[in-house]
Short mmCIF file of C-alpha atoms in Angstrom, two decimals:
data_model
loop_
_atom_site.label_atom_id
_atom_site.label_comp_id
_atom_site.label_asym_id
_atom_site.label_seq_id
_atom_site.Cartn_x
_atom_site.Cartn_y
_atom_site.Cartn_z
CA UNK A 24 0.00 0.00 0.00
CA UNK A 25 1.43 3.41 -0.94
CA UNK A 26 1.70 6.38 1.41
CA UNK A 27 -1.21 8.13 -0.34
CA UNK A 28 -3.49 5.14 -0.05
CA UNK A 29 -2.51 4.63 3.56
CA UNK A 30 -3.18 8.29 4.39
CA UNK A 31 -6.58 8.14 2.68
CA UNK A 32 -7.44 5.00 4.65
CA UNK A 33 -6.48 6.63 7.93
CA UNK A 34 -8.33 9.84 7.09
CA UNK A 35 -11.45 7.83 6.24
CA UNK A 36 -11.18 6.02 9.57
CA UNK A 37 -10.84 9.32 11.41
CA UNK A 38 -13.82 10.82 9.56
CA UNK A 39 -16.02 7.85 10.41
CA UNK A 40 -14.97 8.07 14.06
CA UNK A 41 -15.68 11.81 14.27
CA UNK A 42 -19.03 11.24 12.54
CA UNK A 43 -19.98 8.55 15.06
CA UNK A 44 -18.96 10.76 17.99
CA UNK A 45 -21.06 13.64 16.63
CA UNK A 46 -24.03 11.29 16.13
CA UNK A 47 -23.64 10.04 19.71
CA UNK A 48 -23.56 13.63 20.96
CA UNK A 49 -26.75 14.47 19.03
CA UNK A 50 -28.51 11.48 20.64
CA UNK A 51 -27.11 12.42 24.07
CA UNK A 52 -28.20 16.07 23.82
CA UNK A 53 -31.63 14.97 22.59
CA UNK A 54 -32.03 12.67 25.60
CA UNK A 55 -30.79 15.36 28.03
CA UNK A 56 -33.28 17.84 26.55
CA UNK A 57 -36.12 15.35 26.87
CA UNK A 58 -35.23 14.63 30.51
CA UNK A 59 -34.89 18.31 31.36
CA UNK A 60 -38.24 19.05 29.76
CA UNK A 61 -39.77 16.18 31.71
CA UNK A 62 -40.69 14.16 28.65
CA UNK A 63 -38.83 10.94 29.55
CA UNK B 20 12.63 7.74 -4.88
CA UNK B 21 9.01 6.87 -4.42
CA UNK B 22 8.31 6.41 -0.77
CA UNK B 23 6.34 3.30 -0.06
CA UNK B 24 4.97 2.75 3.39
CA UNK B 25 3.63 -0.72 3.81
CA UNK B 26 0.81 -1.47 6.22
CA UNK B 27 3.08 -4.01 7.84
CA UNK B 28 5.61 -1.25 8.57
CA UNK B 29 2.96 1.05 9.99
CA UNK B 30 1.82 -1.76 12.24
CA UNK B 31 5.32 -2.23 13.57
CA UNK B 32 5.46 1.25 15.11
CA UNK B 33 6.39 0.82 18.77
CA UNK B 34 3.40 -0.09 20.89
CA UNK B 35 1.08 -0.70 17.96
CA UNK B 36 0.04 -4.23 17.19
CA UNK B 37 -0.86 -5.61 13.78
CA UNK B 38 -4.19 -4.29 12.51
CA UNK B 39 -4.52 -1.77 15.34
CA UNK B 40 -5.83 1.59 14.23
CA UNK B 41 -4.97 5.15 15.15
CA UNK B 42 -8.26 5.30 17.02
CA UNK B 43 -6.93 2.74 19.47
CA UNK B 44 -3.97 5.05 20.05
CA UNK B 45 -6.35 7.90 20.90
CA UNK B 46 -8.21 5.59 23.27
CA UNK B 47 -4.92 4.68 24.96
CA UNK B 48 -4.03 8.37 25.19
CA UNK B 49 -6.93 8.71 27.63
CA UNK B 50 -5.39 6.11 30.01
CA UNK B 51 -8.44 3.82 30.17
CA UNK B 52 -7.06 1.96 33.21
CA UNK B 53 -7.01 5.13 35.30
CA UNK B 54 -10.40 6.05 33.85
CA UNK B 55 -11.89 2.78 35.15
CA UNK B 56 -10.95 3.59 38.73
CA UNK B 57 -12.18 7.16 38.46
CA UNK B 58 -15.49 6.07 36.91
CA UNK B 59 -15.93 3.48 39.64
CA UNK B 60 -15.25 5.80 42.58
CA UNK B 61 -17.33 8.58 40.98
CA UNK B 62 -20.13 6.10 40.32
CA UNK B 63 -20.08 4.96 43.95
CA UNK B 64 -20.31 8.59 45.13
CA UNK B 65 -23.30 9.02 42.86
CA UNK B 66 -24.96 5.76 43.90
CA UNK B 67 -24.73 6.19 47.67
CA UNK B 68 -25.71 9.88 47.70
CA UNK B 69 -29.11 10.58 49.21
CA UNK B 70 -31.73 11.56 46.68
CA UNK B 71 -32.17 10.51 43.10
CA UNK B 72 -30.97 11.48 39.68
CA UNK B 73 -32.63 10.52 36.39
CA UNK B 74 -30.76 7.52 34.90
CA UNK B 75 -29.93 9.48 31.75
CA UNK B 76 -28.42 12.32 33.80
CA UNK B 77 -26.59 9.81 36.02
CA UNK B 78 -25.11 8.29 32.87
CA UNK B 79 -24.16 11.75 31.61
CA UNK B 80 -22.50 12.57 34.95
CA UNK B 81 -20.43 9.36 34.86
CA UNK B 82 -19.58 9.97 31.21
CA UNK B 83 -18.40 13.51 32.00
CA UNK B 84 -16.24 12.23 34.87
CA UNK B 85 -14.72 9.62 32.52
CA UNK B 86 -14.12 12.13 29.73
CA UNK B 87 -12.66 14.62 32.22
CA UNK B 88 -10.23 11.97 33.46
CA UNK B 89 -9.33 11.10 29.87
CA UNK B 90 -8.78 14.77 29.07
CA UNK B 91 -6.41 15.14 32.03
CA UNK B 92 -4.53 12.04 30.92
CA UNK B 93 -4.18 13.31 27.35
CA UNK B 94 -2.77 16.65 28.53
CA UNK B 95 -0.46 14.84 30.94
CA UNK B 96 0.75 12.63 28.08
CA UNK B 97 1.39 15.68 25.92
CA UNK B 98 3.48 17.40 28.60
CA UNK B 99 5.38 14.32 29.75
CA UNK B 100 6.33 13.03 26.29
CA UNK B 101 10.03 13.68 26.92
CA UNK B 102 10.26 11.57 30.08
CA UNK B 103 7.74 8.97 28.88
CA UNK B 104 10.08 8.22 25.96
CA UNK B 105 12.82 7.19 28.40
CA UNK B 106 10.86 5.29 31.04
CA UNK B 107 10.33 1.57 30.40
CA UNK B 108 6.80 1.66 31.83
CA UNK B 109 5.65 4.50 29.57
CA UNK B 110 7.75 4.36 26.42
CA UNK B 111 5.00 2.61 24.43
CA UNK B 112 2.46 5.34 25.13
CA UNK B 113 1.09 6.85 21.89
CA UNK B 114 2.83 10.20 22.44
CA UNK B 115 6.10 8.69 23.68
CA UNK B 116 6.41 6.40 20.68
CA UNK B 117 5.51 9.17 18.23
CA UNK B 118 2.18 7.75 17.07
CA UNK B 119 0.36 10.86 18.31
CA UNK B 120 2.10 14.23 18.42
CA UNK B 121 2.13 16.15 21.73
CA UNK B 122 0.24 18.99 20.00
CA UNK B 123 -2.53 16.59 18.92
CA UNK B 124 -2.65 15.09 22.41
CA UNK B 125 -2.91 18.55 23.96
CA UNK B 126 -5.67 19.60 21.54
CA UNK B 127 -7.57 16.39 22.25
CA UNK B 128 -7.23 16.91 26.00
CA UNK B 129 -8.34 20.54 25.99
CA UNK B 130 -11.31 19.79 23.70
CA UNK B 131 -12.48 16.90 25.86
CA UNK B 132 -12.00 18.90 29.07
CA UNK B 133 -14.10 21.81 27.83
CA UNK B 134 -16.74 19.42 26.49
CA UNK B 135 -16.98 17.39 29.71
CA UNK B 136 -17.26 20.42 32.00
CA UNK B 137 -19.79 22.17 29.74
CA UNK B 138 -22.04 19.14 29.41
CA UNK B 139 -21.82 18.48 33.17
CA UNK B 140 -22.85 22.09 33.88
CA UNK B 141 -25.76 22.10 31.42
CA UNK B 142 -27.08 18.60 32.06
CA UNK B 143 -26.34 17.98 35.75
CA UNK B 144 -25.44 20.97 37.92
CA UNK B 145 -22.87 23.73 38.32
CA UNK B 146 -21.30 22.36 41.53
CA UNK B 147 -20.48 19.02 39.89
CA UNK B 148 -19.15 20.86 36.83
CA UNK B 149 -17.02 23.18 38.98
CA UNK B 150 -15.56 20.21 40.87
CA UNK B 151 -14.83 18.47 37.57
CA UNK B 152 -13.09 21.59 36.25
CA UNK B 153 -11.13 21.87 39.51
CA UNK B 154 -10.09 18.20 39.23
CA UNK B 155 -8.79 18.62 35.68
CA UNK B 156 -7.04 21.89 36.53
CA UNK B 157 -5.49 20.37 39.65
CA UNK B 158 -4.17 17.32 37.79
CA UNK B 159 -2.77 19.34 34.91
CA UNK B 160 -1.54 22.52 36.61
CA UNK B 161 -0.69 21.42 40.15
CA UNK B 162 0.43 17.82 39.60
CA UNK B 163 1.73 17.61 36.03
CA UNK B 164 3.16 21.09 35.48
CA UNK B 165 4.19 22.07 39.00
CA UNK B 166 4.80 19.22 41.42
CA UNK B 167 5.69 16.10 39.45
CA UNK B 168 9.21 17.10 38.50
CA UNK B 169 9.96 19.26 41.54
CA UNK B 170 9.17 17.48 44.78
CA UNK B 171 8.86 13.99 46.26
CA UNK B 172 5.53 15.20 47.64
CA UNK B 173 4.23 15.17 44.03
CA UNK B 174 1.84 12.28 44.46
CA UNK B 175 0.87 13.21 48.01
CA UNK B 176 -0.53 16.60 47.01
CA UNK B 177 -1.24 15.70 43.39
CA UNK B 178 -3.19 12.67 44.59
CA UNK B 179 -6.04 15.02 45.46
CA UNK B 180 -6.94 15.12 41.76
CA UNK B 181 -7.75 11.42 41.79
CA UNK B 182 -9.73 11.79 45.00
CA UNK B 183 -12.31 14.24 43.66
CA UNK B 184 -14.56 11.85 41.62
CA UNK B 185 -16.60 10.55 44.61
CA UNK B 186 -17.25 14.20 45.53
CA UNK B 187 -18.32 14.95 41.96
CA UNK B 188 -20.65 11.94 41.89
CA UNK B 189 -22.21 12.96 45.20
CA UNK B 190 -22.53 16.60 44.12
CA UNK B 191 -24.19 15.49 40.87
CA UNK B 192 -27.07 14.01 42.87
CA UNK B 193 -27.36 16.35 45.84
CA UNK B 194 -25.89 19.63 44.59
CA UNK B 195 -24.03 19.82 47.93
CA UNK B 196 -20.77 18.74 49.54
CA UNK B 197 -21.30 16.81 52.77
CA UNK B 198 -19.27 14.80 55.28
CA UNK B 199 -19.56 11.39 53.60
CA UNK B 200 -18.10 12.39 50.20
CA UNK B 201 -15.34 14.26 52.04
CA UNK B 202 -14.49 10.99 53.83
CA UNK B 203 -14.42 9.21 50.46
CA UNK B 204 -12.14 11.95 49.19
CA UNK B 205 -9.83 11.37 52.16
CA UNK B 206 -9.79 7.61 51.59
CA UNK B 207 -8.63 7.99 47.98
CA UNK B 208 -6.28 10.83 48.97
CA UNK B 209 -4.47 8.73 51.59
CA UNK B 210 -4.60 5.62 49.41
CA UNK B 211 -2.66 7.30 46.60
CA UNK B 212 0.81 7.66 48.25
CA UNK B 213 1.26 4.02 49.35
CA UNK B 214 -0.15 2.89 46.00
CA UNK B 215 2.28 4.94 43.91
CA UNK B 216 5.26 4.60 46.23
CA UNK B 217 4.93 0.81 46.02
CA UNK B 218 5.14 1.15 42.25
CA UNK B 219 7.97 3.67 42.52
CA UNK B 220 9.99 1.27 44.68
CA UNK B 221 9.73 -1.29 41.91
CA UNK B 222 10.42 1.23 39.15
CA UNK B 223 12.82 3.57 40.96
CA UNK B 224 15.54 3.27 38.32
CA UNK B 225 13.05 4.44 35.70
CA UNK B 226 12.20 7.54 37.73
CA UNK B 227 15.87 8.20 38.58
CA UNK B 228 16.82 8.02 34.88
CA UNK B 229 14.41 10.79 33.97
CA UNK B 230 14.98 12.88 37.10
CA UNK B 231 11.47 12.63 38.52
CA UNK B 232 11.98 13.09 42.28
CA UNK B 233 9.88 10.19 43.52
CA UNK B 234 10.42 9.38 47.18
CA UNK B 235 12.61 6.25 46.64
CA UNK B 236 14.88 8.28 44.35
CA UNK B 237 15.23 11.27 46.68
CA UNK B 238 14.95 9.80 50.18
CA UNK B 239 15.94 6.19 49.57
CA UNK B 240 14.08 2.91 49.65
CA UNK B 241 14.10 2.45 53.43
CA UNK B 242 12.43 5.82 54.06
CA UNK B 243 9.89 5.06 51.34
CA UNK B 244 9.01 1.71 52.92
CA UNK B 245 8.46 3.45 56.27
CA UNK B 246 6.30 6.09 54.59
CA UNK B 247 4.25 3.36 52.89
CA UNK B 248 3.60 1.71 56.25
CA UNK B 249 2.78 5.04 57.91
CA UNK B 250 0.31 6.07 55.22
CA UNK B 251 -1.22 2.57 55.21
CA UNK B 252 -1.89 2.84 58.96
CA UNK B 253 -3.40 6.28 58.46
CA UNK B 254 -5.51 4.98 55.57
CA UNK B 255 -6.67 2.02 57.67
CA UNK B 256 -7.93 4.41 60.36
CA UNK B 257 -9.63 6.74 57.86
CA UNK B 258 -11.26 3.85 56.00
CA UNK B 259 -13.25 3.01 59.16
CA UNK B 260 -14.65 6.53 59.56
CA UNK B 261 -17.69 6.14 57.23
CA UNK B 262 -19.06 3.51 59.62
CA UNK B 263 -17.93 5.25 62.79
CA UNK B 264 -19.75 8.46 61.84
CA UNK B 265 -22.82 6.35 61.10
CA UNK B 266 -23.07 6.85 57.36
CA UNK B 267 -22.06 3.31 56.39
CA UNK B 268 -23.08 0.12 58.13
CA UNK B 269 -21.57 -3.08 59.48
CA UNK B 270 -20.96 -4.70 56.10
CA UNK B 271 -18.71 -1.83 55.12
CA UNK B 272 -17.02 -1.75 58.53
CA UNK B 273 -16.19 -5.47 58.41
CA UNK B 274 -14.88 -5.24 54.83
CA UNK B 275 -12.82 -2.13 55.59
CA UNK B 276 -11.34 -3.76 58.70
CA UNK B 277 -10.32 -6.92 56.84
CA UNK B 278 -8.99 -5.15 53.74
CA UNK B 279 -7.13 -2.55 55.79
CA UNK B 280 -5.60 -5.29 57.92
CA UNK B 281 -4.34 -6.96 54.74
CA UNK B 282 -3.02 -3.65 53.40
CA UNK B 283 -1.11 -2.85 56.60
CA UNK B 284 0.24 -6.42 56.67
CA UNK B 285 1.40 -6.02 53.06
CA UNK B 286 3.07 -2.69 53.89
CA UNK B 287 4.73 -4.31 56.90
CA UNK B 288 6.05 -7.12 54.69
CA UNK B 289 7.46 -4.55 52.24
CA UNK B 290 9.34 -2.93 55.13
CA UNK B 291 10.47 -6.16 56.76
CA UNK B 292 11.54 -8.12 53.66
CA UNK B 293 12.92 -5.10 51.77
CA UNK B 294 11.80 -6.91 48.63
CA UNK B 295 10.77 -5.21 45.39
CA UNK B 296 8.54 -8.17 44.64
CA UNK B 297 6.62 -7.48 47.84
CA UNK B 298 6.35 -3.84 46.79
CA UNK B 299 4.84 -4.88 43.45
CA UNK B 300 2.49 -7.23 45.27
CA UNK B 301 1.38 -4.39 47.52
CA UNK B 302 0.88 -2.14 44.48
CA UNK B 303 -1.46 -4.71 42.92
CA UNK B 304 -3.27 -5.35 46.18
CA UNK B 305 -3.82 -1.63 46.73
CA UNK B 306 -5.97 -1.58 43.57
CA UNK B 307 -8.03 -4.50 44.87
CA UNK B 308 -8.23 -2.69 48.22
CA UNK B 309 -9.78 0.47 46.80
CA UNK B 310 -12.19 -1.42 44.55
CA UNK B 311 -13.15 -3.67 47.48
CA UNK B 312 -13.72 -0.75 49.84
CA UNK B 313 -15.94 1.14 47.42
CA UNK B 314 -17.79 -2.02 46.38
CA UNK B 315 -18.51 -2.65 50.06
CA UNK B 316 -19.99 0.85 50.31
CA UNK B 317 -22.32 0.07 47.41
CA UNK B 318 -23.41 -3.27 48.86
CA UNK B 319 -23.82 -1.74 52.30
CA UNK B 320 -25.96 1.06 50.89
CA UNK B 321 -28.02 -1.41 48.84
CA UNK B 322 -28.53 -3.56 51.95
CA UNK B 323 -29.69 -0.52 53.93
CA UNK B 324 -32.18 0.41 51.19
CA UNK B 325 -33.44 -3.17 51.05
CA UNK B 326 -33.88 -3.38 54.81
CA UNK B 327 -35.84 -0.13 54.99
CA UNK B 328 -39.49 -0.72 55.85
#
């Protein structure tokens, strides 16, 4: 695997991880909001 | 010449195993082992506090404590890269082996710290968030930047950072600081020196090589062994206080008495045998000791709730 391919693979992995973290935060903030508003 | 970097070569970077990704390095940067202990003691503080907290908010509080601990660890890794590279125990850390740059580690730590404190403040309460911020600041500024490389009292004073989580957990539920969480703070605070000095006895050459003034390096092994015994006796006395002030019951008292007896016996053996193996054994037992003590608090509290009419 060349350096370019390896870098792209690592960048893709990082992007997926950041995306998952952001998704988890959205879910978390949604749940916190629901609890604070007394809906859950 | 075209530079070709094979996956096999990437995988052979120090500390990285075949197939292991960069994400694993970032996870390791947060010192998950330390995080476990912090999450556990913080969780116990939260569980035994009077009152109730919505399960979602309890989860958020624990998550923030964990992320705060990870943030502190990342910043510590960034600052200590130079000595971590030399020490056998730490040379495979992601920053020490060059897999994550100190700047990236610092950025990760600061981002996580701000995130954890903000979420704690918005979702739980300001007291818990302030204590979390104080914990992170204490670990980074007081322990890492100020004390660690200057004085053999580094882990005595710096140990306070690791003692805050039960207070944070308690404050998350009650919004107050009371006697019981202060006792839990004292237990972890007085547990830290014998725990780390036992390790430092075993690893004293490592610390001497990098000039970190741990007690065995500065005052010698004999003095350190005496200090370990002294602090263990003090810890044994403090560990009984939650029952003596009436907050914990007999189950906790019995467990604390037995575990503390074993700890003091272990410290005595370290002094008497002057053996590094005994020191390592005590180091490992001290982890069991703290987990056992806090687990007993949980079981004791659960038993009290169950026995209530």
